[in-house]
PDB file of C-alpha atoms in Angstrom:
ATOM      1  CA  MET A  17     -19.596  -7.293 131.993  1.00 53.00           C
ATOM      2  CA  SER A  18     -19.334  -5.793 129.865  1.00 52.00           C
ATOM      3  CA  ARG A  19     -18.375  -5.140 126.449  1.00 52.00           C
ATOM      4  CA  PHE A  20     -21.234  -4.695 124.235  1.00 44.00           C
ATOM      5  CA  LEU A  21     -21.001  -4.468 120.610  1.00 44.00           C
ATOM      6  CA  ILE A  22     -17.400  -4.894 120.510  1.00 47.00           C
ATOM      7  CA  PRO A  23     -17.583  -7.030 123.551  1.00 44.00           C
ATOM      8  CA  SER A  24     -14.472  -8.953 124.202  1.00 40.00           C
ATOM      9  CA  THR A  25     -11.254  -7.460 125.385  1.00 41.00           C
ATOM     10  CA  ALA A  26      -9.702  -8.182 122.028  1.00 44.00           C
ATOM     11  CA  ALA A  27     -12.446  -6.497 120.047  1.00 47.00           C
ATOM     12  CA  ARG A  28     -12.506  -3.382 122.124  1.00 46.00           C
ATOM     13  CA  CYS A  29      -8.878  -2.902 121.346  1.00 49.00           C
ATOM     14  CA  ALA A  30      -9.168  -3.349 117.612  1.00 45.00           C
ATOM     15  CA  GLY A  31      -7.609  -0.134 116.466  1.00 45.00           C
ATOM     16  CA  GLN A  32      -4.671   2.204 116.717  1.00 48.00           C
ATOM     17  CA  PRO A  33      -4.574   5.804 117.931  1.00 52.00           C
ATOM     18  CA  THR A  34      -5.712   8.166 115.241  1.00 47.00           C
ATOM     19  CA  ARG A  35      -4.578  11.473 116.641  1.00 48.00           C
ATOM     20  CA  GLY A  36      -2.836  12.952 119.584  1.00 45.00           C
ATOM     21  CA  GLY A  37      -4.544  14.046 122.757  1.00 50.00           C
ATOM     22  CA  ARG A  38      -3.869  15.042 126.298  1.00 57.00           C
ATOM     23  CA  HIS A  39      -5.995  12.405 128.005  1.00 61.00           C
ATOM     24  CA  GLY A  40      -4.045   9.365 126.812  1.00 67.00           C
ATOM     25  CA  PRO A  41      -5.145   6.065 128.340  1.00 80.00           C
ATOM     26  CA  LEU A  42      -7.060   7.613 131.271  1.00 85.00           C
ATOM     27  CA  PRO A  43     -10.522   7.203 129.654  1.00 87.00           C
ATOM     28  CA  ILE A  44      -9.785   3.505 129.029  1.00 83.00           C
ATOM     29  CA  VAL A  45      -8.716   3.061 132.653  1.00 86.00           C
ATOM     30  CA  VAL A  46     -11.981   4.622 133.848  1.00 90.00           C
ATOM     31  CA  ALA A  47     -13.995   2.494 131.391  1.00 87.00           C
ATOM     32  CA  GLY A  48     -12.307  -0.670 132.660  1.00 85.00           C
ATOM     33  CA  LEU A  49     -13.094   0.254 136.248  1.00 89.00           C
ATOM     34  CA  LEU A  50     -16.738   0.930 135.372  1.00 93.00           C
ATOM     35  CA  TRP A  51     -17.061  -2.371 133.501  1.00 89.00           C
ATOM     36  CA  GLY A  52     -15.557  -4.112 136.512  1.00 88.00           C
ATOM     37  CA  THR A  53     -18.499  -3.047 138.665  1.00 93.00           C
ATOM     38  CA  THR A  54     -21.062  -4.767 136.416  1.00 92.00           C
ATOM     39  CA  GLY A  55     -20.923  -8.213 137.986  1.00 89.00           C
ATOM     40  CA  ILE A  56     -21.380  -7.041 141.550  1.00 91.00           C
ATOM     41  CA  VAL A  57     -24.365  -4.841 140.609  1.00 93.00           C
ATOM     42  CA  VAL A  58     -25.948  -7.773 138.772  1.00 91.00           C
ATOM     43  CA  GLN A  59     -25.446 -10.027 141.777  1.00 89.00           C
ATOM     44  CA  VAL A  60     -26.955  -7.497 144.195  1.00 91.00           C
ATOM     45  CA  LEU A  61     -29.919  -6.962 141.852  1.00 91.00           C
ATOM     46  CA  HIS A  62     -30.486 -10.688 141.513  1.00 88.00           C
ATOM     47  CA  LEU A  63     -30.404 -11.261 145.268  1.00 86.00           C
ATOM     48  CA  SER A  64     -32.476  -8.210 146.240  1.00 87.00           C
ATOM     49  CA  THR A  65     -35.190  -8.286 143.564  1.00 87.00           C
ATOM     50  CA  GLY A  66     -35.296 -11.938 142.531  1.00 85.00           C
ATOM     51  CA  LEU A  67     -34.928 -10.892 138.897  1.00 88.00           C
ATOM     52  CA  ASP A  68     -33.648 -13.667 136.695  1.00 87.00           C
ATOM     53  CA  PRO A  69     -30.197 -12.941 135.161  1.00 87.00           C
ATOM     54  CA  LEU A  70     -31.814 -13.092 131.720  1.00 88.00           C
ATOM     55  CA  SER A  71     -34.247 -10.350 132.744  1.00 90.00           C
ATOM     56  CA  ILE A  72     -31.439  -8.199 134.101  1.00 91.00           C
ATOM     57  CA  GLY A  73     -29.637  -8.634 130.800  1.00 89.00           C
ATOM     58  CA  PHE A  74     -32.743  -7.511 128.929  1.00 91.00           C
ATOM     59  CA  TYR A  75     -33.158  -4.409 131.084  1.00 92.00           C
ATOM     60  CA  ARG A  76     -29.508  -3.491 130.678  1.00 92.00           C
ATOM     61  CA  LEU A  77     -29.639  -3.781 126.891  1.00 91.00           C
ATOM     62  CA  ALA A  78     -33.001  -2.017 126.656  1.00 92.00           C
ATOM     63  CA  ILE A  79     -31.896   0.951 128.769  1.00 94.00           C
ATOM     64  CA  ALA A  80     -28.582   1.151 126.930  1.00 92.00           C
ATOM     65  CA  ALA A  81     -30.354   1.026 123.570  1.00 91.00           C
ATOM     66  CA  VAL A  82     -32.673   3.887 124.526  1.00 92.00           C
ATOM     67  CA  VAL A  83     -29.774   6.040 125.695  1.00 91.00           C
ATOM     68  CA  LEU A  84     -27.668   5.281 122.638  1.00 88.00           C
ATOM     69  CA  LEU A  85     -30.591   5.895 120.285  1.00 89.00           C
ATOM     70  CA  VAL A  86     -31.221   9.283 121.900  1.00 88.00           C
ATOM     71  CA  LEU A  87     -27.546  10.182 121.558  1.00 84.00           C
ATOM     72  CA  ALA A  88     -27.596   8.964 117.959  1.00 80.00           C
ATOM     73  CA  ALA A  89     -30.729  10.926 117.049  1.00 78.00           C
ATOM     74  CA  PRO A  90     -28.809  13.241 114.671  1.00 79.00           C
ATOM     75  CA  ARG A  91     -27.482  10.133 112.903  1.00 77.00           C
ATOM     76  CA  LEU A  92     -30.687   8.102 112.615  1.00 78.00           C
ATOM     77  CA  ARG A  93     -30.253   7.934 108.852  1.00 81.00           C
ATOM     78  CA  ALA A  94     -26.816   6.365 109.356  1.00 79.00           C
ATOM     79  CA  LEU A  95     -28.359   3.776 111.708  1.00 82.00           C
ATOM     80  CA  ALA A  96     -31.047   2.870 109.180  1.00 83.00           C
ATOM     81  CA  THR A  97     -28.497   2.715 106.367  1.00 83.00           C
ATOM     82  CA  ALA A  98     -26.213   0.468 108.415  1.00 79.00           C
ATOM     83  CA  PHE A  99     -29.042  -1.940 109.190  1.00 81.00           C
ATOM     84  CA  ARG A 100     -30.217  -2.077 105.581  1.00 84.00           C
ATOM     85  CA  SER A 101     -26.675  -2.709 104.358  1.00 81.00           C
ATOM     86  CA  ALA A 102     -26.133  -5.777 106.538  1.00 80.00           C
ATOM     87  CA  PRO A 103     -29.338  -6.886 108.297  1.00 84.00           C
ATOM     88  CA  VAL A 104     -28.437 -10.556 108.754  1.00 86.00           C
ATOM     89  CA  PRO A 105     -24.967  -9.992 110.294  1.00 84.00           C
ATOM     90  CA  LEU A 106     -26.320  -7.281 112.594  1.00 84.00           C
ATOM     91  CA  ILE A 107     -29.183  -9.497 113.767  1.00 87.00           C
ATOM     92  CA  LEU A 108     -26.757 -12.354 114.407  1.00 87.00           C
ATOM     93  CA  ILE A 109     -24.349 -10.066 116.256  1.00 86.00           C
ATOM     94  CA  GLY A 110     -27.187  -8.573 118.308  1.00 87.00           C
ATOM     95  CA  GLY A 111     -28.492 -12.047 119.132  1.00 88.00           C
ATOM     96  CA  GLY A 112     -25.003 -13.155 120.103  1.00 88.00           C
ATOM     97  CA  LEU A 113     -24.655 -10.061 122.250  1.00 87.00           C
ATOM     98  CA  GLY A 114     -27.775 -10.964 124.192  1.00 88.00           C
ATOM     99  CA  ALA A 115     -26.752 -14.618 124.473  1.00 89.00           C
ATOM    100  CA  TYR A 116     -23.272 -14.155 125.874  1.00 88.00           C
ATOM    101  CA  GLN A 117     -24.435 -11.435 128.247  1.00 86.00           C
ATOM    102  CA  ALA A 118     -27.225 -13.677 129.571  1.00 88.00           C
ATOM    103  CA  LEU A 119     -24.742 -16.523 130.034  1.00 92.00           C
ATOM    104  CA  TYR A 120     -22.385 -14.210 131.901  1.00 90.00           C
ATOM    105  CA  PHE A 121     -25.124 -13.004 134.239  1.00 89.00           C
ATOM    106  CA  HIS A 122     -26.139 -16.602 134.906  1.00 89.00           C
ATOM    107  CA  ALA A 123     -22.491 -17.408 135.622  1.00 90.00           C
ATOM    108  CA  VAL A 124     -22.359 -14.551 138.132  1.00 88.00           C
ATOM    109  CA  ALA A 125     -25.451 -15.873 139.923  1.00 87.00           C
ATOM    110  CA  MET A 126     -24.211 -19.484 140.011  1.00 89.00           C
ATOM    111  CA  SER A 127     -20.437 -19.226 140.463  1.00 86.00           C
ATOM    112  CA  GLY A 128     -19.860 -15.738 141.850  1.00 85.00           C
ATOM    113  CA  VAL A 129     -18.602 -12.500 140.355  1.00 86.00           C
ATOM    114  CA  ALA A 130     -14.870 -13.191 140.420  1.00 81.00           C
ATOM    115  CA  VAL A 131     -14.863 -16.598 138.700  1.00 83.00           C
ATOM    116  CA  ALA A 132     -17.509 -15.597 136.137  1.00 86.00           C
ATOM    117  CA  THR A 133     -15.728 -12.403 135.155  1.00 84.00           C
ATOM    118  CA  VAL A 134     -12.191 -13.766 134.977  1.00 81.00           C
ATOM    119  CA  VAL A 135     -13.223 -16.833 132.956  1.00 84.00           C
ATOM    120  CA  SER A 136     -15.597 -15.003 130.585  1.00 85.00           C
ATOM    121  CA  LEU A 137     -13.294 -12.096 129.871  1.00 79.00           C
ATOM    122  CA  GLY A 138     -10.060 -14.036 129.924  1.00 76.00           C
ATOM    123  CA  LEU A 139     -11.136 -16.841 127.606  1.00 80.00           C
ATOM    124  CA  ALA A 140     -12.399 -14.772 124.665  1.00 77.00           C
ATOM    125  CA  PRO A 141      -9.176 -13.008 123.597  1.00 73.00           C
ATOM    126  CA  VAL A 142      -7.223 -16.241 123.916  1.00 74.00           C
ATOM    127  CA  LEU A 143      -9.743 -18.027 121.670  1.00 80.00           C
ATOM    128  CA  ILE A 144      -9.569 -15.174 119.173  1.00 76.00           C
ATOM    129  CA  ALA A 145      -5.781 -15.438 119.053  1.00 71.00           C
ATOM    130  CA  GLY A 146      -6.070 -19.164 118.347  1.00 73.00           C
ATOM    131  CA  TRP A 147      -8.711 -18.546 115.684  1.00 79.00           C
ATOM    132  CA  GLU A 148      -6.504 -15.986 113.940  1.00 73.00           C
ATOM    133  CA  ALA A 149      -3.673 -18.502 113.801  1.00 71.00           C
ATOM    134  CA  LEU A 150      -6.032 -21.180 112.450  1.00 76.00           C
ATOM    135  CA  ARG A 151      -7.558 -18.867 109.864  1.00 79.00           C
ATOM    136  CA  SER A 152      -4.129 -17.917 108.553  1.00 74.00           C
ATOM    137  CA  ARG A 153      -3.420 -21.654 108.085  1.00 73.00           C
ATOM    138  CA  GLN A 154      -0.205 -21.316 109.970  1.00 68.00           C
ATOM    139  CA  ILE A 155       1.117 -23.255 112.897  1.00 66.00           C
ATOM    140  CA  PRO A 156       0.402 -21.136 115.972  1.00 63.00           C
ATOM    141  CA  SER A 157       3.413 -19.195 117.129  1.00 69.00           C
ATOM    142  CA  ARG A 158       5.227 -20.280 120.241  1.00 77.00           C
ATOM    143  CA  VAL A 159       3.729 -17.345 122.127  1.00 74.00           C
ATOM    144  CA  THR A 160       0.182 -18.192 120.981  1.00 66.00           C
ATOM    145  CA  GLY A 161       0.618 -21.853 121.886  1.00 73.00           C
ATOM    146  CA  CYS A 162       1.987 -20.914 125.283  1.00 80.00           C
ATOM    147  CA  GLY A 163      -0.977 -18.583 125.816  1.00 73.00           C
ATOM    148  CA  LEU A 164      -3.501 -21.293 124.984  1.00 72.00           C
ATOM    149  CA  ALA A 165      -1.772 -23.800 127.252  1.00 79.00           C
ATOM    150  CA  THR A 166      -1.636 -21.245 130.060  1.00 82.00           C
ATOM    151  CA  ALA A 167      -5.344 -20.489 129.637  1.00 76.00           C
ATOM    152  CA  ILE A 168      -6.242 -24.172 129.816  1.00 76.00           C
ATOM    153  CA  ALA A 169      -4.145 -24.560 132.959  1.00 82.00           C
ATOM    154  CA  GLY A 170      -5.849 -21.546 134.529  1.00 80.00           C
ATOM    155  CA  LEU A 171      -9.328 -22.814 133.701  1.00 73.00           C
ATOM    156  CA  THR A 172      -8.432 -26.218 135.120  1.00 73.00           C
ATOM    157  CA  LEU A 173      -7.408 -24.633 138.421  1.00 77.00           C
ATOM    158  CA  ILE A 174     -10.519 -22.443 138.599  1.00 72.00           C
ATOM    159  CA  GLY A 175     -12.952 -25.244 137.794  1.00 62.00           C
ATOM    160  CA  GLY A 176     -11.126 -28.171 139.340  1.00 62.00           C
ATOM    161  CA  PRO A 177     -12.640 -30.804 141.637  1.00 54.00           C
ATOM    162  CA  HIS A 178     -11.933 -28.630 144.670  1.00 52.00           C
ATOM    163  CA  THR A 179     -14.835 -26.360 143.698  1.00 58.00           C
ATOM    164  CA  SER A 180     -17.643 -26.601 146.232  1.00 66.00           C
ATOM    165  CA  ALA A 181     -20.936 -24.776 146.667  1.00 69.00           C
ATOM    166  CA  THR A 182     -21.037 -21.675 148.853  1.00 71.00           C
ATOM    167  CA  THR A 183     -23.560 -18.926 149.515  1.00 69.00           C
ATOM    168  CA  ALA A 184     -21.917 -16.725 146.897  1.00 66.00           C
ATOM    169  CA  ALA A 185     -21.516 -19.604 144.437  1.00 72.00           C
ATOM    170  CA  PRO A 186     -24.428 -22.033 144.893  1.00 79.00           C
ATOM    171  CA  GLN A 187     -23.769 -23.918 141.622  1.00 85.00           C
ATOM    172  CA  PRO A 188     -20.090 -23.363 140.849  1.00 83.00           C
ATOM    173  CA  LEU A 189     -19.648 -25.980 138.122  1.00 84.00           C
ATOM    174  CA  LEU A 190     -22.768 -24.915 136.223  1.00 88.00           C
ATOM    175  CA  GLY A 191     -21.619 -21.329 136.640  1.00 89.00           C
ATOM    176  CA  LEU A 192     -18.227 -22.206 135.220  1.00 88.00           C
ATOM    177  CA  LEU A 193     -19.887 -23.814 132.190  1.00 91.00           C
ATOM    178  CA  ALA A 194     -22.011 -20.689 131.694  1.00 92.00           C
ATOM    179  CA  ALA A 195     -18.881 -18.525 131.922  1.00 90.00           C
ATOM    180  CA  LEU A 196     -17.149 -20.730 129.355  1.00 91.00           C
ATOM    181  CA  GLY A 197     -20.168 -20.378 127.065  1.00 93.00           C
ATOM    182  CA  SER A 198     -20.109 -16.631 127.545  1.00 91.00           C
ATOM    183  CA  GLY A 199     -16.431 -16.483 126.636  1.00 89.00           C
ATOM    184  CA  VAL A 200     -17.017 -18.545 123.497  1.00 91.00           C
ATOM    185  CA  GLY A 201     -19.946 -16.285 122.611  1.00 89.00           C
ATOM    186  CA  TYR A 202     -17.778 -13.213 123.093  1.00 83.00           C
ATOM    187  CA  ALA A 203     -15.153 -14.612 120.769  1.00 84.00           C
ATOM    188  CA  ALA A 204     -17.649 -15.694 118.083  1.00 86.00           C
ATOM    189  CA  THR A 205     -19.503 -12.368 118.133  1.00 85.00           C
ATOM    190  CA  THR A 206     -16.243 -10.456 117.980  1.00 78.00           C
ATOM    191  CA  ILE A 207     -15.071 -12.403 114.952  1.00 80.00           C
ATOM    192  CA  ALA A 208     -18.434 -11.885 113.246  1.00 79.00           C
ATOM    193  CA  SER A 209     -18.446  -8.142 113.970  1.00 77.00           C
ATOM    194  CA  ARG A 210     -15.039  -7.707 112.356  1.00 72.00           C
ATOM    195  CA  HIS A 211     -16.505  -8.547 108.948  1.00 71.00           C
ATOM    196  CA  ILE A 212     -18.652  -5.411 108.947  1.00 75.00           C
ATOM    197  CA  SER A 213     -16.690  -3.156 111.314  1.00 67.00           C
ATOM    198  CA  ASP A 214     -14.851  -1.581 108.381  1.00 68.00           C
ATOM    199  CA  ARG A 215     -18.172  -0.531 106.821  1.00 73.00           C
ATOM    200  CA  VAL A 216     -20.029   0.630 109.932  1.00 74.00           C
ATOM    201  CA  ARG A 217     -18.844   3.199 112.456  1.00 75.00           C
ATOM    202  CA  PRO A 218     -18.184   1.739 115.937  1.00 73.00           C
ATOM    203  CA  MET A 219     -20.898   3.686 117.772  1.00 77.00           C
ATOM    204  CA  VAL A 220     -23.424   3.021 115.011  1.00 80.00           C
ATOM    205  CA  LEU A 221     -22.585  -0.672 115.193  1.00 79.00           C
ATOM    206  CA  THR A 222     -22.862  -0.626 118.979  1.00 81.00           C
ATOM    207  CA  THR A 223     -26.214   1.189 118.932  1.00 86.00           C
ATOM    208  CA  VAL A 224     -27.815  -1.072 116.333  1.00 84.00           C
ATOM    209  CA  SER A 225     -26.518  -4.288 117.903  1.00 84.00           C
ATOM    210  CA  THR A 226     -27.568  -3.255 121.400  1.00 88.00           C
ATOM    211  CA  ALA A 227     -31.089  -2.483 120.186  1.00 89.00           C
ATOM    212  CA  VAL A 228     -31.282  -5.808 118.348  1.00 88.00           C
ATOM    213  CA  GLY A 229     -29.952  -7.639 121.393  1.00 88.00           C
ATOM    214  CA  GLY A 230     -32.631  -6.067 123.597  1.00 90.00           C
ATOM    215  CA  VAL A 231     -35.371  -7.088 121.169  1.00 90.00           C
ATOM    216  CA  VAL A 232     -34.019 -10.652 121.034  1.00 88.00           C
ATOM    217  CA  LEU A 233     -33.819 -10.976 124.827  1.00 89.00           C
ATOM    218  CA  MET A 234     -37.254  -9.503 125.592  1.00 90.00           C
ATOM    219  CA  PRO A 235     -39.425 -12.550 124.759  1.00 89.00           C
ATOM    220  CA  LEU A 236     -36.910 -14.910 126.357  1.00 85.00           C
ATOM    221  CA  ALA A 237     -36.900 -12.836 129.539  1.00 87.00           C
ATOM    222  CA  VAL A 238     -40.707 -12.704 129.644  1.00 86.00           C
ATOM    223  CA  LEU A 239     -41.067 -16.450 129.097  1.00 83.00           C
ATOM    224  CA  GLY A 240     -38.177 -17.294 131.409  1.00 76.00           C
ATOM    225  CA  GLY A 241     -38.067 -15.608 134.774  1.00 70.00           C
ATOM    226  CA  GLY A 242     -40.380 -12.728 133.891  1.00 76.00           C
ATOM    227  CA  ILE A 243     -39.469  -9.039 133.878  1.00 82.00           C
ATOM    228  CA  GLY A 244     -41.718  -7.915 136.720  1.00 82.00           C
ATOM    229  CA  PHE A 245     -40.234  -6.909 140.068  1.00 81.00           C
ATOM    230  CA  ASP A 246     -40.969  -4.785 143.105  1.00 81.00           C
ATOM    231  CA  VAL A 247     -40.115  -1.317 141.860  1.00 82.00           C
ATOM    232  CA  GLN A 248     -37.888   0.455 144.344  1.00 89.00           C
ATOM    233  CA  ALA A 249     -35.602   3.440 143.962  1.00 91.00           C
ATOM    234  CA  ALA A 250     -32.521   1.307 144.664  1.00 91.00           C
ATOM    235  CA  SER A 251     -33.341  -1.400 142.108  1.00 91.00           C
ATOM    236  CA  CYS A 252     -34.278   1.120 139.417  1.00 93.00           C
ATOM    237  CA  GLY A 253     -31.097   3.024 140.153  1.00 95.00           C
ATOM    238  CA  MET A 254     -28.998  -0.108 139.734  1.00 95.00           C
ATOM    239  CA  LEU A 255     -30.679  -0.962 136.428  1.00 94.00           C
ATOM    240  CA  ALA A 256     -30.108   2.583 135.219  1.00 95.00           C
ATOM    241  CA  TYR A 257     -26.490   2.352 136.334  1.00 96.00           C
ATOM    242  CA  LEU A 258     -26.002  -0.839 134.301  1.00 94.00           C
ATOM    243  CA  GLY A 259     -27.557   0.624 131.170  1.00 93.00           C
ATOM    244  CA  VAL A 260     -26.242   4.184 131.309  1.00 93.00           C
ATOM    245  CA  VAL A 261     -22.958   4.187 133.214  1.00 94.00           C
ATOM    246  CA  THR A 262     -21.464   0.762 132.459  1.00 92.00           C
ATOM    247  CA  THR A 263     -22.620   0.870 128.850  1.00 85.00           C
ATOM    248  CA  ALA A 264     -23.189   4.269 127.237  1.00 82.00           C
ATOM    249  CA  VAL A 265     -20.710   6.238 129.372  1.00 87.00           C
ATOM    250  CA  ALA A 266     -18.097   3.486 129.553  1.00 86.00           C
ATOM    251  CA  TYR A 267     -18.113   2.940 125.795  1.00 80.00           C
ATOM    252  CA  ALA A 268     -17.894   6.668 125.101  1.00 79.00           C
ATOM    253  CA  LEU A 269     -14.843   6.819 127.360  1.00 84.00           C
ATOM    254  CA  PHE A 270     -13.324   3.734 125.774  1.00 80.00           C
ATOM    255  CA  TYR A 271     -13.707   4.991 122.214  1.00 75.00           C
ATOM    256  CA  ALA A 272     -12.291   8.372 123.249  1.00 77.00           C
ATOM    257  CA  GLY A 273      -9.298   6.650 124.799  1.00 80.00           C
ATOM    258  CA  LEU A 274      -8.632   4.585 121.682  1.00 71.00           C
ATOM    259  CA  ARG A 275      -8.000   7.802 119.773  1.00 74.00           C
ATOM    260  CA  THR A 276      -4.823   8.413 121.721  1.00 76.00           C
ATOM    261  CA  THR A 277      -3.870   4.930 122.945  1.00 74.00           C
ATOM    262  CA  ALA A 278      -2.416   2.002 121.029  1.00 66.00           C
ATOM    263  CA  GLY A 279      -4.596  -1.104 120.801  1.00 60.00           C
ATOM    264  CA  SER A 280      -1.984  -3.272 122.516  1.00 58.00           C
ATOM    265  CA  THR A 281      -1.877  -0.873 125.467  1.00 67.00           C
ATOM    266  CA  ALA A 282      -5.669  -0.736 125.641  1.00 68.00           C
ATOM    267  CA  ALA A 283      -5.805  -4.544 125.700  1.00 65.00           C
ATOM    268  CA  VAL A 284      -3.703  -4.655 128.848  1.00 68.00           C
ATOM    269  CA  LEU A 285      -5.568  -1.757 130.461  1.00 73.00           C
ATOM    270  CA  THR A 286      -8.913  -3.534 130.065  1.00 72.00           C
ATOM    271  CA  LEU A 287      -7.602  -6.246 132.389  1.00 74.00           C
ATOM    272  CA  LEU A 288      -8.651  -3.763 135.073  1.00 78.00           C
ATOM    273  CA  GLU A 289     -12.191  -5.051 134.525  1.00 83.00           C
ATOM    274  CA  PRO A 290     -11.731  -8.618 135.854  1.00 82.00           C
ATOM    275  CA  LEU A 291      -9.307  -7.402 138.506  1.00 80.00           C
ATOM    276  CA  THR A 292     -11.793  -4.788 139.713  1.00 84.00           C
ATOM    277  CA  ALA A 293     -14.604  -7.355 139.689  1.00 85.00           C
ATOM    278  CA  ALA A 294     -12.569  -9.826 141.733  1.00 82.00           C
ATOM    279  CA  LEU A 295     -11.581  -7.226 144.331  1.00 84.00           C
ATOM    280  CA  LEU A 296     -15.146  -5.930 144.690  1.00 86.00           C
ATOM    281  CA  ALA A 297     -16.497  -9.473 144.984  1.00 86.00           C
ATOM    282  CA  ALA A 298     -14.042 -10.262 147.763  1.00 83.00           C
ATOM    283  CA  THR A 299     -14.533  -7.028 149.704  1.00 86.00           C
ATOM    284  CA  VAL A 300     -18.202  -6.174 149.178  1.00 86.00           C
ATOM    285  CA  LEU A 301     -19.825  -9.580 148.680  1.00 82.00           C
ATOM    286  CA  GLU A 302     -17.211 -11.421 150.761  1.00 82.00           C
ATOM    287  CA  GLU A 303     -16.779 -14.049 148.069  1.00 80.00           C
ATOM    288  CA  PRO A 304     -14.050 -16.496 149.083  1.00 76.00           C
ATOM    289  CA  LEU A 305     -11.023 -16.402 146.797  1.00 74.00           C
ATOM    290  CA  THR A 306      -9.214 -19.685 147.287  1.00 76.00           C
ATOM    291  CA  LEU A 307      -5.583 -20.181 146.303  1.00 81.00           C
ATOM    292  CA  PRO A 308      -6.438 -22.351 143.237  1.00 79.00           C
ATOM    293  CA  VAL A 309      -8.915 -19.720 142.002  1.00 76.00           C
ATOM    294  CA  LEU A 310      -6.380 -16.919 142.502  1.00 81.00           C
ATOM    295  CA  ALA A 311      -3.655 -18.915 140.754  1.00 85.00           C
ATOM    296  CA  GLY A 312      -5.987 -19.902 137.911  1.00 82.00           C
ATOM    297  CA  GLY A 313      -7.139 -16.315 137.473  1.00 79.00           C
ATOM    298  CA  ALA A 314      -3.545 -15.094 137.350  1.00 84.00           C
ATOM    299  CA  LEU A 315      -2.693 -17.703 134.701  1.00 84.00           C
ATOM    300  CA  LEU A 316      -5.749 -16.779 132.635  1.00 76.00           C
ATOM    301  CA  LEU A 317      -4.930 -13.072 132.724  1.00 77.00           C
ATOM    302  CA  PHE A 318      -1.317 -13.840 131.824  1.00 82.00           C
ATOM    303  CA  ALA A 319      -2.619 -15.826 128.853  1.00 76.00           C
ATOM    304  CA  VAL A 320      -4.485 -12.706 127.707  1.00 70.00           C
ATOM    305  CA  VAL A 321      -1.262 -10.697 127.804  1.00 74.00           C
ATOM    306  CA  LEU A 322       0.486 -13.424 125.799  1.00 73.00           C
ATOM    307  CA  ALA A 323      -2.348 -13.479 123.272  1.00 64.00           C
ATOM    308  CA  HIS A 324      -1.998  -9.771 122.675  1.00 62.00           C
ATOM    309  CA  SER A 325       1.789  -9.951 122.406  1.00 65.00           C
ATOM    310  CA  SER A 326       1.602 -12.618 119.688  1.00 58.00           C
ATOM    311  CA  PRO A 327       1.812 -11.370 116.064  1.00 53.00           C
ATOM    312  CA  SER A 328      -0.948 -13.766 114.992  1.00 47.00           C
ATOM    313  CA  GLY A 329      -3.192 -12.898 117.883  1.00 42.00           C
ATOM    314  CA  SER A 330      -2.631  -9.196 118.022  1.00 40.00           C
ATOM    315  CA  VAL A 331      -5.478  -6.849 117.540  1.00 37.00           C
TER     316      VAL A 331
END
């Protein structure tokens, strides 16, 4: 899952195109596809190495932080200045980053890739749209209200009483709760990051917050499931893939795409992430996709589209 500093779908799309280009939305499409592979890699790592989801989250953030810090070496002064200018918000955002990622990875392990990804990524932008309406002290628009109602209906279908344990989803209800927590964390961290996003460049903000998130998760991972595992080429490759490809590369592509793509278009394009995750889970991991889960996922994704089409919830 993805979405690091500017983690939720809504936050990633906060911005308008700044100049023309020939690539258009293609980089965002590729980024969404890469983010969509995160859940399945996490699940395979968890099953093959026994690493706790919290430990996987730590490794992903740590590797991503190293890569981003290397890339940001010419701008180290800007990183230090950004941290000194707003240390408390950045620490809170970094801590929130680690928390919602850990919850998402736990949701993947307990409820499967498809349910965890659709719920986590679908809930956050809908919550942000509702928060924007509340903050403006206005009655939510009809579109926003419809989006919230649709999201609730979708979540009810996904986590209804029909949910039963399977090999891919050994604790589906606990996983659903973790996914809900992850979505709430996404939304809260996104809202918090907006207060300083106008003072700190996106990649600087991402680099600092990722590093802080890794530092925050390290002691929790050590005390929790431990960070030791049987070092194999395959497991190390998957950890590197999570940190480098689905983080550093995917964010570089996403930010490049935002230069030539409207935020509203980018918001819809990032729906490729949960769709990709669901398809990979069904084909590679053979996760069962029941009719209620499919219907609930469709409603949740439709709620995201409504949230982004609402004036009060637009980003």
